[in-house]
Amino acid sequence: AAFSQAPGAGMIGAGGPMHEGMDHQRMGQMDPAKMQVRIDKRNAALKAQLKLTAAQEGAWTTYTAAMKPPAGLMATRPDFSELAKLPTPERIDKMKALHTQHMNDMNAAMATRGEATKAFYATLTPEQQKVFDANAMRQQGRHGWHHGPRGGNGPAKPAQ
């Protein structure tokens, strides 16, 4: 049945039924102001739990600055109307190139955040590290790992 569709029907950027009426500029994006308010609240709560000393304030500021999403990382979306004009082989190549660039940008941002986290963590006392670890696992459990049975990218959950 999938082969009986018109070429490109239902494909990303093809203008097929899957995308009719969708606002591609807003698809998957959250309001940055609302997201920043949530991040600020979470950071304030973590900072209070850590009970940072005056000597740790500089490291905290550096850490939280590094955790901010890089400008434009998620803002760059493919122009679906332009992609729809391309022949399928060119559209596939363009989408592959865009995906590769996005993954390179994501990996660079992840490396920067990882190094900033390690540097901040090194300034914490063992008690503060336990608080930080518990908080980090809660955040990753909620947002960071999209693999496995609940995230859909890992092996299927066994039937019961």
Short mmCIF file of N, CA and C in Angstrom, two decimals:
data_model
loop_
_atom_site.label_atom_id
_atom_site.label_comp_id
_atom_site.label_asym_id
_atom_site.label_seq_id
_atom_site.Cartn_x
_atom_site.Cartn_y
_atom_site.Cartn_z
N ALA A 1 0.82 -1.20 0.00
CA ALA A 1 0.00 0.00 0.00
C ALA A 1 0.86 1.25 0.00
N ALA A 2 2.00 1.18 0.69
CA ALA A 2 2.87 2.35 0.76
C ALA A 2 3.42 2.71 -0.60
N PHE A 3 3.60 1.72 -1.46
CA PHE A 3 4.16 1.98 -2.78
C PHE A 3 3.14 2.54 -3.75
N SER A 4 1.86 2.45 -3.41
CA SER A 4 0.83 2.94 -4.31
C SER A 4 0.59 4.43 -4.15
N GLN A 5 1.20 5.06 -3.15
CA GLN A 5 1.05 6.49 -2.94
C GLN A 5 1.80 7.25 -4.02
N ALA A 6 1.37 8.47 -4.22
CA ALA A 6 2.09 9.35 -5.14
C ALA A 6 3.48 9.60 -4.58
N PRO A 7 4.49 9.80 -5.44
CA PRO A 7 5.84 10.05 -4.93
C PRO A 7 5.86 11.21 -3.94
N GLY A 8 6.44 10.96 -2.78
CA GLY A 8 6.58 12.01 -1.78
C GLY A 8 5.39 12.16 -0.87
N ALA A 9 4.29 11.49 -1.13
CA ALA A 9 3.12 11.64 -0.29
C ALA A 9 3.43 11.16 1.11
N GLY A 10 3.12 11.98 2.08
CA GLY A 10 3.31 11.63 3.47
C GLY A 10 4.73 11.78 3.96
N MET A 11 5.64 12.23 3.12
CA MET A 11 7.04 12.38 3.53
C MET A 11 7.27 13.74 4.16
N ILE A 12 8.25 13.82 5.01
CA ILE A 12 8.63 15.10 5.61
C ILE A 12 9.02 16.05 4.50
N GLY A 13 8.41 17.20 4.52
CA GLY A 13 8.77 18.24 3.57
C GLY A 13 8.21 18.02 2.19
N ALA A 14 7.48 16.96 1.98
CA ALA A 14 6.97 16.68 0.66
C ALA A 14 5.64 17.35 0.42
N GLY A 15 5.06 17.92 1.47
CA GLY A 15 3.76 18.54 1.33
C GLY A 15 2.66 17.51 1.28
N GLY A 16 2.97 16.28 1.69
CA GLY A 16 2.00 15.21 1.67
C GLY A 16 0.97 15.36 2.77
N PRO A 17 0.04 14.41 2.86
CA PRO A 17 -1.05 14.49 3.82
C PRO A 17 -0.58 14.63 5.27
N MET A 18 0.58 14.05 5.58
CA MET A 18 1.07 14.09 6.95
C MET A 18 1.34 15.52 7.40
N HIS A 19 1.58 16.43 6.46
CA HIS A 19 1.98 17.78 6.83
C HIS A 19 0.98 18.85 6.44
N GLU A 20 -0.13 18.49 5.85
CA GLU A 20 -1.10 19.49 5.45
C GLU A 20 -1.62 20.23 6.67
N GLY A 21 -1.64 21.54 6.57
CA GLY A 21 -2.19 22.38 7.64
C GLY A 21 -1.28 22.55 8.84
N MET A 22 -0.07 22.00 8.80
CA MET A 22 0.83 22.13 9.94
C MET A 22 1.66 23.40 9.80
N ASP A 23 1.90 24.06 10.90
CA ASP A 23 2.75 25.23 10.91
C ASP A 23 4.18 24.75 11.16
N HIS A 24 4.96 24.60 10.10
CA HIS A 24 6.30 24.04 10.22
C HIS A 24 7.24 24.92 11.02
N GLN A 25 6.96 26.20 11.08
CA GLN A 25 7.83 27.08 11.86
C GLN A 25 7.65 26.85 13.36
N ARG A 26 6.48 26.41 13.78
CA ARG A 26 6.20 26.21 15.20
C ARG A 26 6.24 24.74 15.61
N MET A 27 6.31 23.84 14.64
CA MET A 27 6.25 22.42 14.92
C MET A 27 7.39 22.01 15.86
N GLY A 28 7.03 21.48 17.02
CA GLY A 28 8.03 20.98 17.94
C GLY A 28 8.75 22.04 18.76
N GLN A 29 8.36 23.30 18.60
CA GLN A 29 9.04 24.36 19.33
C GLN A 29 8.18 24.81 20.51
N MET A 30 8.85 25.18 21.58
CA MET A 30 8.16 25.71 22.75
C MET A 30 8.40 27.21 22.79
N ASP A 31 7.58 27.90 23.53
CA ASP A 31 7.77 29.33 23.72
C ASP A 31 9.07 29.53 24.51
N PRO A 32 10.07 30.19 23.91
CA PRO A 32 11.36 30.35 24.59
C PRO A 32 11.25 31.08 25.93
N ALA A 33 10.34 32.04 26.04
CA ALA A 33 10.19 32.78 27.30
C ALA A 33 9.67 31.86 28.40
N LYS A 34 8.68 31.03 28.08
CA LYS A 34 8.14 30.09 29.07
C LYS A 34 9.18 29.05 29.45
N MET A 35 9.93 28.58 28.46
CA MET A 35 10.97 27.61 28.73
C MET A 35 12.03 28.21 29.66
N GLN A 36 12.41 29.47 29.42
CA GLN A 36 13.42 30.12 30.25
C GLN A 36 12.93 30.29 31.68
N VAL A 37 11.64 30.59 31.86
CA VAL A 37 11.08 30.71 33.21
C VAL A 37 11.21 29.38 33.95
N ARG A 38 10.89 28.27 33.26
CA ARG A 38 11.02 26.95 33.89
C ARG A 38 12.47 26.63 34.23
N ILE A 39 13.37 26.96 33.32
CA ILE A 39 14.80 26.71 33.57
C ILE A 39 15.27 27.53 34.76
N ASP A 40 14.88 28.80 34.82
CA ASP A 40 15.29 29.67 35.92
C ASP A 40 14.76 29.15 37.26
N LYS A 41 13.52 28.67 37.27
CA LYS A 41 12.95 28.11 38.51
C LYS A 41 13.72 26.86 38.94
N ARG A 42 14.00 26.00 37.97
CA ARG A 42 14.73 24.77 38.28
C ARG A 42 16.13 25.08 38.79
N ASN A 43 16.79 26.05 38.14
CA ASN A 43 18.14 26.44 38.59
C ASN A 43 18.10 27.04 39.98
N ALA A 44 17.11 27.88 40.26
CA ALA A 44 17.00 28.49 41.60
C ALA A 44 16.79 27.41 42.66
N ALA A 45 15.96 26.42 42.35
CA ALA A 45 15.71 25.34 43.30
C ALA A 45 16.98 24.52 43.53
N LEU A 46 17.70 24.22 42.47
CA LEU A 46 18.95 23.46 42.60
C LEU A 46 19.97 24.26 43.40
N LYS A 47 20.09 25.53 43.09
CA LYS A 47 21.07 26.37 43.80
C LYS A 47 20.74 26.41 45.29
N ALA A 48 19.47 26.51 45.63
CA ALA A 48 19.07 26.52 47.04
C ALA A 48 19.41 25.19 47.71
N GLN A 49 19.16 24.09 47.00
CA GLN A 49 19.46 22.77 47.56
C GLN A 49 20.95 22.56 47.75
N LEU A 50 21.75 23.11 46.84
CA LEU A 50 23.20 22.93 46.92
C LEU A 50 23.83 23.75 48.04
N LYS A 51 23.16 24.84 48.44
CA LYS A 51 23.69 25.72 49.50
C LYS A 51 25.13 26.12 49.15
N LEU A 52 25.27 26.77 47.99
CA LEU A 52 26.59 27.17 47.51
C LEU A 52 27.24 28.20 48.41
N THR A 53 28.55 28.12 48.49
CA THR A 53 29.32 29.11 49.24
C THR A 53 29.64 30.28 48.30
N ALA A 54 30.10 31.37 48.86
CA ALA A 54 30.49 32.53 48.05
C ALA A 54 31.59 32.16 47.07
N ALA A 55 32.48 31.26 47.49
CA ALA A 55 33.58 30.84 46.62
C ALA A 55 33.09 30.02 45.42
N GLN A 56 31.89 29.44 45.52
CA GLN A 56 31.36 28.61 44.43
C GLN A 56 30.47 29.41 43.47
N GLU A 57 30.14 30.64 43.81
CA GLU A 57 29.22 31.43 42.99
C GLU A 57 29.72 31.63 41.56
N GLY A 58 31.00 31.90 41.38
CA GLY A 58 31.56 32.09 40.04
C GLY A 58 31.42 30.84 39.19
N ALA A 59 31.68 29.69 39.79
CA ALA A 59 31.55 28.42 39.07
C ALA A 59 30.09 28.16 38.71
N TRP A 60 29.17 28.52 39.60
CA TRP A 60 27.74 28.38 39.33
C TRP A 60 27.33 29.24 38.13
N THR A 61 27.79 30.48 38.11
CA THR A 61 27.46 31.39 37.02
C THR A 61 27.99 30.86 35.69
N THR A 62 29.21 30.37 35.69
CA THR A 62 29.80 29.80 34.47
C THR A 62 29.01 28.57 34.03
N TYR A 63 28.66 27.72 34.98
CA TYR A 63 27.90 26.51 34.68
C TYR A 63 26.54 26.84 34.08
N THR A 64 25.78 27.71 34.72
CA THR A 64 24.43 28.02 34.22
C THR A 64 24.48 28.72 32.86
N ALA A 65 25.50 29.51 32.63
CA ALA A 65 25.64 30.15 31.31
C ALA A 65 25.89 29.10 30.23
N ALA A 66 26.70 28.11 30.54
CA ALA A 66 27.01 27.06 29.56
C ALA A 66 25.80 26.16 29.30
N MET A 67 24.87 26.09 30.23
CA MET A 67 23.71 25.23 30.07
C MET A 67 22.64 25.85 29.18
N LYS A 68 22.75 27.16 28.90
CA LYS A 68 21.75 27.81 28.06
C LYS A 68 21.85 27.25 26.64
N PRO A 69 20.69 27.06 26.00
CA PRO A 69 20.73 26.54 24.63
C PRO A 69 21.48 27.49 23.72
N PRO A 70 22.36 26.96 22.88
CA PRO A 70 23.08 27.83 21.93
C PRO A 70 22.09 28.54 21.02
N ALA A 71 22.36 29.81 20.76
CA ALA A 71 21.49 30.60 19.89
C ALA A 71 21.38 29.94 18.53
N GLY A 72 20.18 29.76 18.07
CA GLY A 72 19.94 29.24 16.73
C GLY A 72 20.00 27.74 16.58
N LEU A 73 20.39 27.02 17.63
CA LEU A 73 20.52 25.57 17.48
C LEU A 73 19.20 24.93 17.08
N MET A 74 18.15 25.28 17.76
CA MET A 74 16.85 24.69 17.44
C MET A 74 16.01 25.60 16.55
N ALA A 75 16.45 26.81 16.34
CA ALA A 75 15.66 27.75 15.56
C ALA A 75 15.73 27.47 14.06
N THR A 76 16.79 26.84 13.62
CA THR A 76 16.96 26.58 12.19
C THR A 76 16.15 25.35 11.81
N ARG A 77 15.11 25.59 11.07
CA ARG A 77 14.26 24.51 10.58
C ARG A 77 14.33 24.49 9.07
N PRO A 78 14.18 23.33 8.48
CA PRO A 78 14.17 23.28 7.02
C PRO A 78 13.00 24.09 6.46
N ASP A 79 13.21 24.69 5.31
CA ASP A 79 12.14 25.38 4.61
C ASP A 79 11.40 24.32 3.80
N PHE A 80 10.29 23.84 4.38
CA PHE A 80 9.57 22.74 3.77
C PHE A 80 9.01 23.10 2.40
N SER A 81 8.63 24.35 2.21
CA SER A 81 8.10 24.73 0.90
C SER A 81 9.21 24.66 -0.16
N GLU A 82 10.44 25.00 0.22
CA GLU A 82 11.56 24.88 -0.72
C GLU A 82 11.93 23.42 -0.95
N LEU A 83 11.91 22.63 0.11
CA LEU A 83 12.22 21.21 -0.04
C LEU A 83 11.21 20.51 -0.95
N ALA A 84 9.95 20.91 -0.84
CA ALA A 84 8.90 20.28 -1.65
C ALA A 84 9.10 20.54 -3.14
N LYS A 85 9.81 21.58 -3.49
CA LYS A 85 10.06 21.91 -4.89
C LYS A 85 11.17 21.06 -5.50
N LEU A 86 11.97 20.42 -4.66
CA LEU A 86 13.10 19.64 -5.15
C LEU A 86 12.66 18.26 -5.62
N PRO A 87 13.35 17.72 -6.61
CA PRO A 87 13.11 16.32 -6.96
C PRO A 87 13.50 15.44 -5.77
N THR A 88 12.88 14.30 -5.64
CA THR A 88 13.08 13.43 -4.49
C THR A 88 14.56 13.14 -4.18
N PRO A 89 15.38 12.76 -5.15
CA PRO A 89 16.79 12.48 -4.80
C PRO A 89 17.50 13.71 -4.21
N GLU A 90 17.23 14.90 -4.76
CA GLU A 90 17.86 16.11 -4.23
C GLU A 90 17.31 16.44 -2.84
N ARG A 91 16.02 16.22 -2.65
CA ARG A 91 15.39 16.48 -1.34
C ARG A 91 16.02 15.57 -0.29
N ILE A 92 16.23 14.30 -0.64
CA ILE A 92 16.85 13.35 0.29
C ILE A 92 18.25 13.82 0.65
N ASP A 93 19.04 14.21 -0.34
CA ASP A 93 20.40 14.68 -0.07
C ASP A 93 20.40 15.93 0.79
N LYS A 94 19.48 16.85 0.52
CA LYS A 94 19.38 18.09 1.30
C LYS A 94 19.01 17.78 2.75
N MET A 95 18.05 16.87 2.94
CA MET A 95 17.63 16.50 4.29
C MET A 95 18.77 15.80 5.03
N LYS A 96 19.54 14.96 4.35
CA LYS A 96 20.69 14.30 4.97
C LYS A 96 21.72 15.33 5.41
N ALA A 97 21.98 16.32 4.55
CA ALA A 97 22.96 17.36 4.89
C ALA A 97 22.48 18.19 6.07
N LEU A 98 21.21 18.54 6.09
CA LEU A 98 20.66 19.31 7.20
C LEU A 98 20.73 18.51 8.50
N HIS A 99 20.43 17.23 8.41
CA HIS A 99 20.48 16.37 9.60
C HIS A 99 21.91 16.26 10.12
N THR A 100 22.86 16.07 9.23
CA THR A 100 24.26 15.97 9.63
C THR A 100 24.72 17.24 10.32
N GLN A 101 24.38 18.39 9.77
CA GLN A 101 24.76 19.66 10.38
C GLN A 101 24.13 19.82 11.76
N HIS A 102 22.85 19.46 11.85
CA HIS A 102 22.14 19.56 13.14
C HIS A 102 22.79 18.65 14.18
N MET A 103 23.14 17.43 13.79
CA MET A 103 23.78 16.51 14.73
C MET A 103 25.16 17.00 15.15
N ASN A 104 25.91 17.58 14.22
CA ASN A 104 27.21 18.15 14.56
C ASN A 104 27.05 19.28 15.57
N ASP A 105 26.06 20.14 15.35
CA ASP A 105 25.80 21.25 16.28
C ASP A 105 25.37 20.72 17.65
N MET A 106 24.51 19.70 17.65
CA MET A 106 24.05 19.12 18.91
C MET A 106 25.22 18.48 19.67
N ASN A 107 26.08 17.77 18.96
CA ASN A 107 27.23 17.13 19.62
C ASN A 107 28.18 18.16 20.20
N ALA A 108 28.40 19.27 19.49
CA ALA A 108 29.27 20.33 20.01
C ALA A 108 28.67 20.95 21.27
N ALA A 109 27.37 21.19 21.24
CA ALA A 109 26.69 21.76 22.41
C ALA A 109 26.76 20.80 23.59
N MET A 110 26.57 19.50 23.32
CA MET A 110 26.62 18.51 24.39
C MET A 110 28.02 18.43 24.99
N ALA A 111 29.05 18.52 24.16
CA ALA A 111 30.42 18.48 24.67
C ALA A 111 30.70 19.70 25.55
N THR A 112 30.25 20.87 25.13
CA THR A 112 30.44 22.10 25.91
C THR A 112 29.74 21.98 27.26
N ARG A 113 28.49 21.51 27.23
CA ARG A 113 27.74 21.34 28.48
C ARG A 113 28.38 20.31 29.39
N GLY A 114 28.87 19.23 28.81
CA GLY A 114 29.52 18.19 29.61
C GLY A 114 30.75 18.70 30.33
N GLU A 115 31.58 19.43 29.61
CA GLU A 115 32.79 19.98 30.23
C GLU A 115 32.45 21.01 31.30
N ALA A 116 31.43 21.84 31.05
CA ALA A 116 31.02 22.83 32.04
C ALA A 116 30.47 22.15 33.29
N THR A 117 29.72 21.07 33.09
CA THR A 117 29.17 20.33 34.23
C THR A 117 30.29 19.71 35.06
N LYS A 118 31.27 19.10 34.39
CA LYS A 118 32.39 18.50 35.11
C LYS A 118 33.18 19.55 35.90
N ALA A 119 33.39 20.71 35.29
CA ALA A 119 34.14 21.77 35.97
C ALA A 119 33.38 22.27 37.20
N PHE A 120 32.07 22.46 37.07
CA PHE A 120 31.27 22.90 38.21
C PHE A 120 31.23 21.83 39.29
N TYR A 121 31.01 20.60 38.88
CA TYR A 121 30.93 19.47 39.81
C TYR A 121 32.19 19.36 40.66
N ALA A 122 33.34 19.64 40.05
CA ALA A 122 34.61 19.55 40.76
C ALA A 122 34.71 20.57 41.89
N THR A 123 33.91 21.64 41.84
CA THR A 123 33.95 22.66 42.90
C THR A 123 33.04 22.30 44.07
N LEU A 124 32.20 21.27 43.90
CA LEU A 124 31.23 20.91 44.93
C LEU A 124 31.84 20.00 46.00
N THR A 125 31.30 20.11 47.19
CA THR A 125 31.68 19.18 48.27
C THR A 125 31.02 17.83 47.99
N PRO A 126 31.47 16.77 48.66
CA PRO A 126 30.82 15.46 48.46
C PRO A 126 29.31 15.49 48.74
N GLU A 127 28.89 16.24 49.74
CA GLU A 127 27.46 16.33 50.05
C GLU A 127 26.71 17.03 48.92
N GLN A 128 27.30 18.12 48.40
CA GLN A 128 26.68 18.85 47.30
C GLN A 128 26.65 17.98 46.04
N GLN A 129 27.67 17.18 45.83
CA GLN A 129 27.70 16.29 44.67
C GLN A 129 26.54 15.29 44.71
N LYS A 130 26.22 14.80 45.90
CA LYS A 130 25.09 13.86 46.03
C LYS A 130 23.78 14.55 45.65
N VAL A 131 23.61 15.79 46.09
CA VAL A 131 22.40 16.56 45.74
C VAL A 131 22.37 16.79 44.24
N PHE A 132 23.50 17.20 43.68
CA PHE A 132 23.57 17.45 42.24
C PHE A 132 23.27 16.17 41.45
N ASP A 133 23.86 15.05 41.86
CA ASP A 133 23.64 13.78 41.18
C ASP A 133 22.17 13.39 41.19
N ALA A 134 21.52 13.52 42.35
CA ALA A 134 20.10 13.16 42.45
C ALA A 134 19.26 14.05 41.54
N ASN A 135 19.58 15.33 41.51
CA ASN A 135 18.83 16.26 40.67
C ASN A 135 19.07 15.96 39.19
N ALA A 136 20.30 15.68 38.81
CA ALA A 136 20.62 15.40 37.42
C ALA A 136 19.91 14.14 36.93
N MET A 137 19.84 13.12 37.75
CA MET A 137 19.16 11.89 37.33
C MET A 137 17.66 12.13 37.17
N ARG A 138 17.08 12.95 38.02
CA ARG A 138 15.65 13.29 37.86
C ARG A 138 15.42 13.99 36.54
N GLN A 139 16.29 14.94 36.20
CA GLN A 139 16.13 15.69 34.96
C GLN A 139 16.34 14.79 33.75
N GLN A 140 17.36 13.94 33.77
CA GLN A 140 17.61 13.06 32.64
C GLN A 140 16.50 12.04 32.49
N GLY A 141 15.98 11.58 33.59
CA GLY A 141 14.86 10.63 33.54
C GLY A 141 13.62 11.26 32.94
N ARG A 142 13.46 12.55 33.15
CA ARG A 142 12.28 13.26 32.65
C ARG A 142 12.48 13.73 31.22
N HIS A 143 13.70 14.18 30.89
CA HIS A 143 13.89 14.83 29.59
C HIS A 143 15.02 14.25 28.75
N GLY A 144 16.04 13.71 29.37
CA GLY A 144 17.27 13.49 28.64
C GLY A 144 17.41 12.20 27.86
N TRP A 145 16.71 11.16 28.21
CA TRP A 145 16.94 9.89 27.56
C TRP A 145 15.68 9.46 26.85
N HIS A 146 15.74 9.37 25.54
CA HIS A 146 14.57 9.02 24.74
C HIS A 146 14.77 7.68 24.05
N HIS A 147 15.46 6.79 24.72
CA HIS A 147 15.72 5.48 24.15
C HIS A 147 15.06 4.44 25.04
N GLY A 148 14.92 3.26 24.52
CA GLY A 148 14.36 2.18 25.30
C GLY A 148 12.85 2.13 25.18
N PRO A 149 12.22 1.28 25.96
CA PRO A 149 10.80 1.01 25.82
C PRO A 149 9.91 2.25 25.91
N ARG A 150 10.24 3.21 26.80
CA ARG A 150 9.37 4.37 26.94
C ARG A 150 9.65 5.42 25.89
N GLY A 151 10.87 5.47 25.35
CA GLY A 151 11.21 6.51 24.39
C GLY A 151 10.98 6.11 22.94
N GLY A 152 10.87 4.83 22.69
CA GLY A 152 10.54 4.39 21.36
C GLY A 152 11.73 4.11 20.46
N ASN A 153 12.94 4.39 20.87
CA ASN A 153 14.09 4.17 19.99
C ASN A 153 14.88 2.93 20.35
N GLY A 154 14.54 2.29 21.41
CA GLY A 154 15.30 1.12 21.82
C GLY A 154 14.51 -0.14 21.53
N PRO A 155 14.92 -1.25 22.10
CA PRO A 155 14.21 -2.49 21.86
C PRO A 155 12.80 -2.43 22.44
N ALA A 156 11.91 -3.14 21.83
CA ALA A 156 10.53 -3.13 22.30
C ALA A 156 10.44 -3.77 23.67
N LYS A 157 9.51 -3.28 24.45
CA LYS A 157 9.27 -3.83 25.76
C LYS A 157 8.65 -5.21 25.59
N PRO A 158 9.13 -6.20 26.34
CA PRO A 158 8.58 -7.54 26.18
C PRO A 158 7.10 -7.60 26.51
N ALA A 159 6.35 -8.39 25.75
CA ALA A 159 4.91 -8.57 26.01
C ALA A 159 4.74 -9.32 27.31
N GLN A 160 3.66 -8.99 28.03
CA GLN A 160 3.46 -9.62 29.33
C GLN A 160 2.18 -10.38 29.37
#
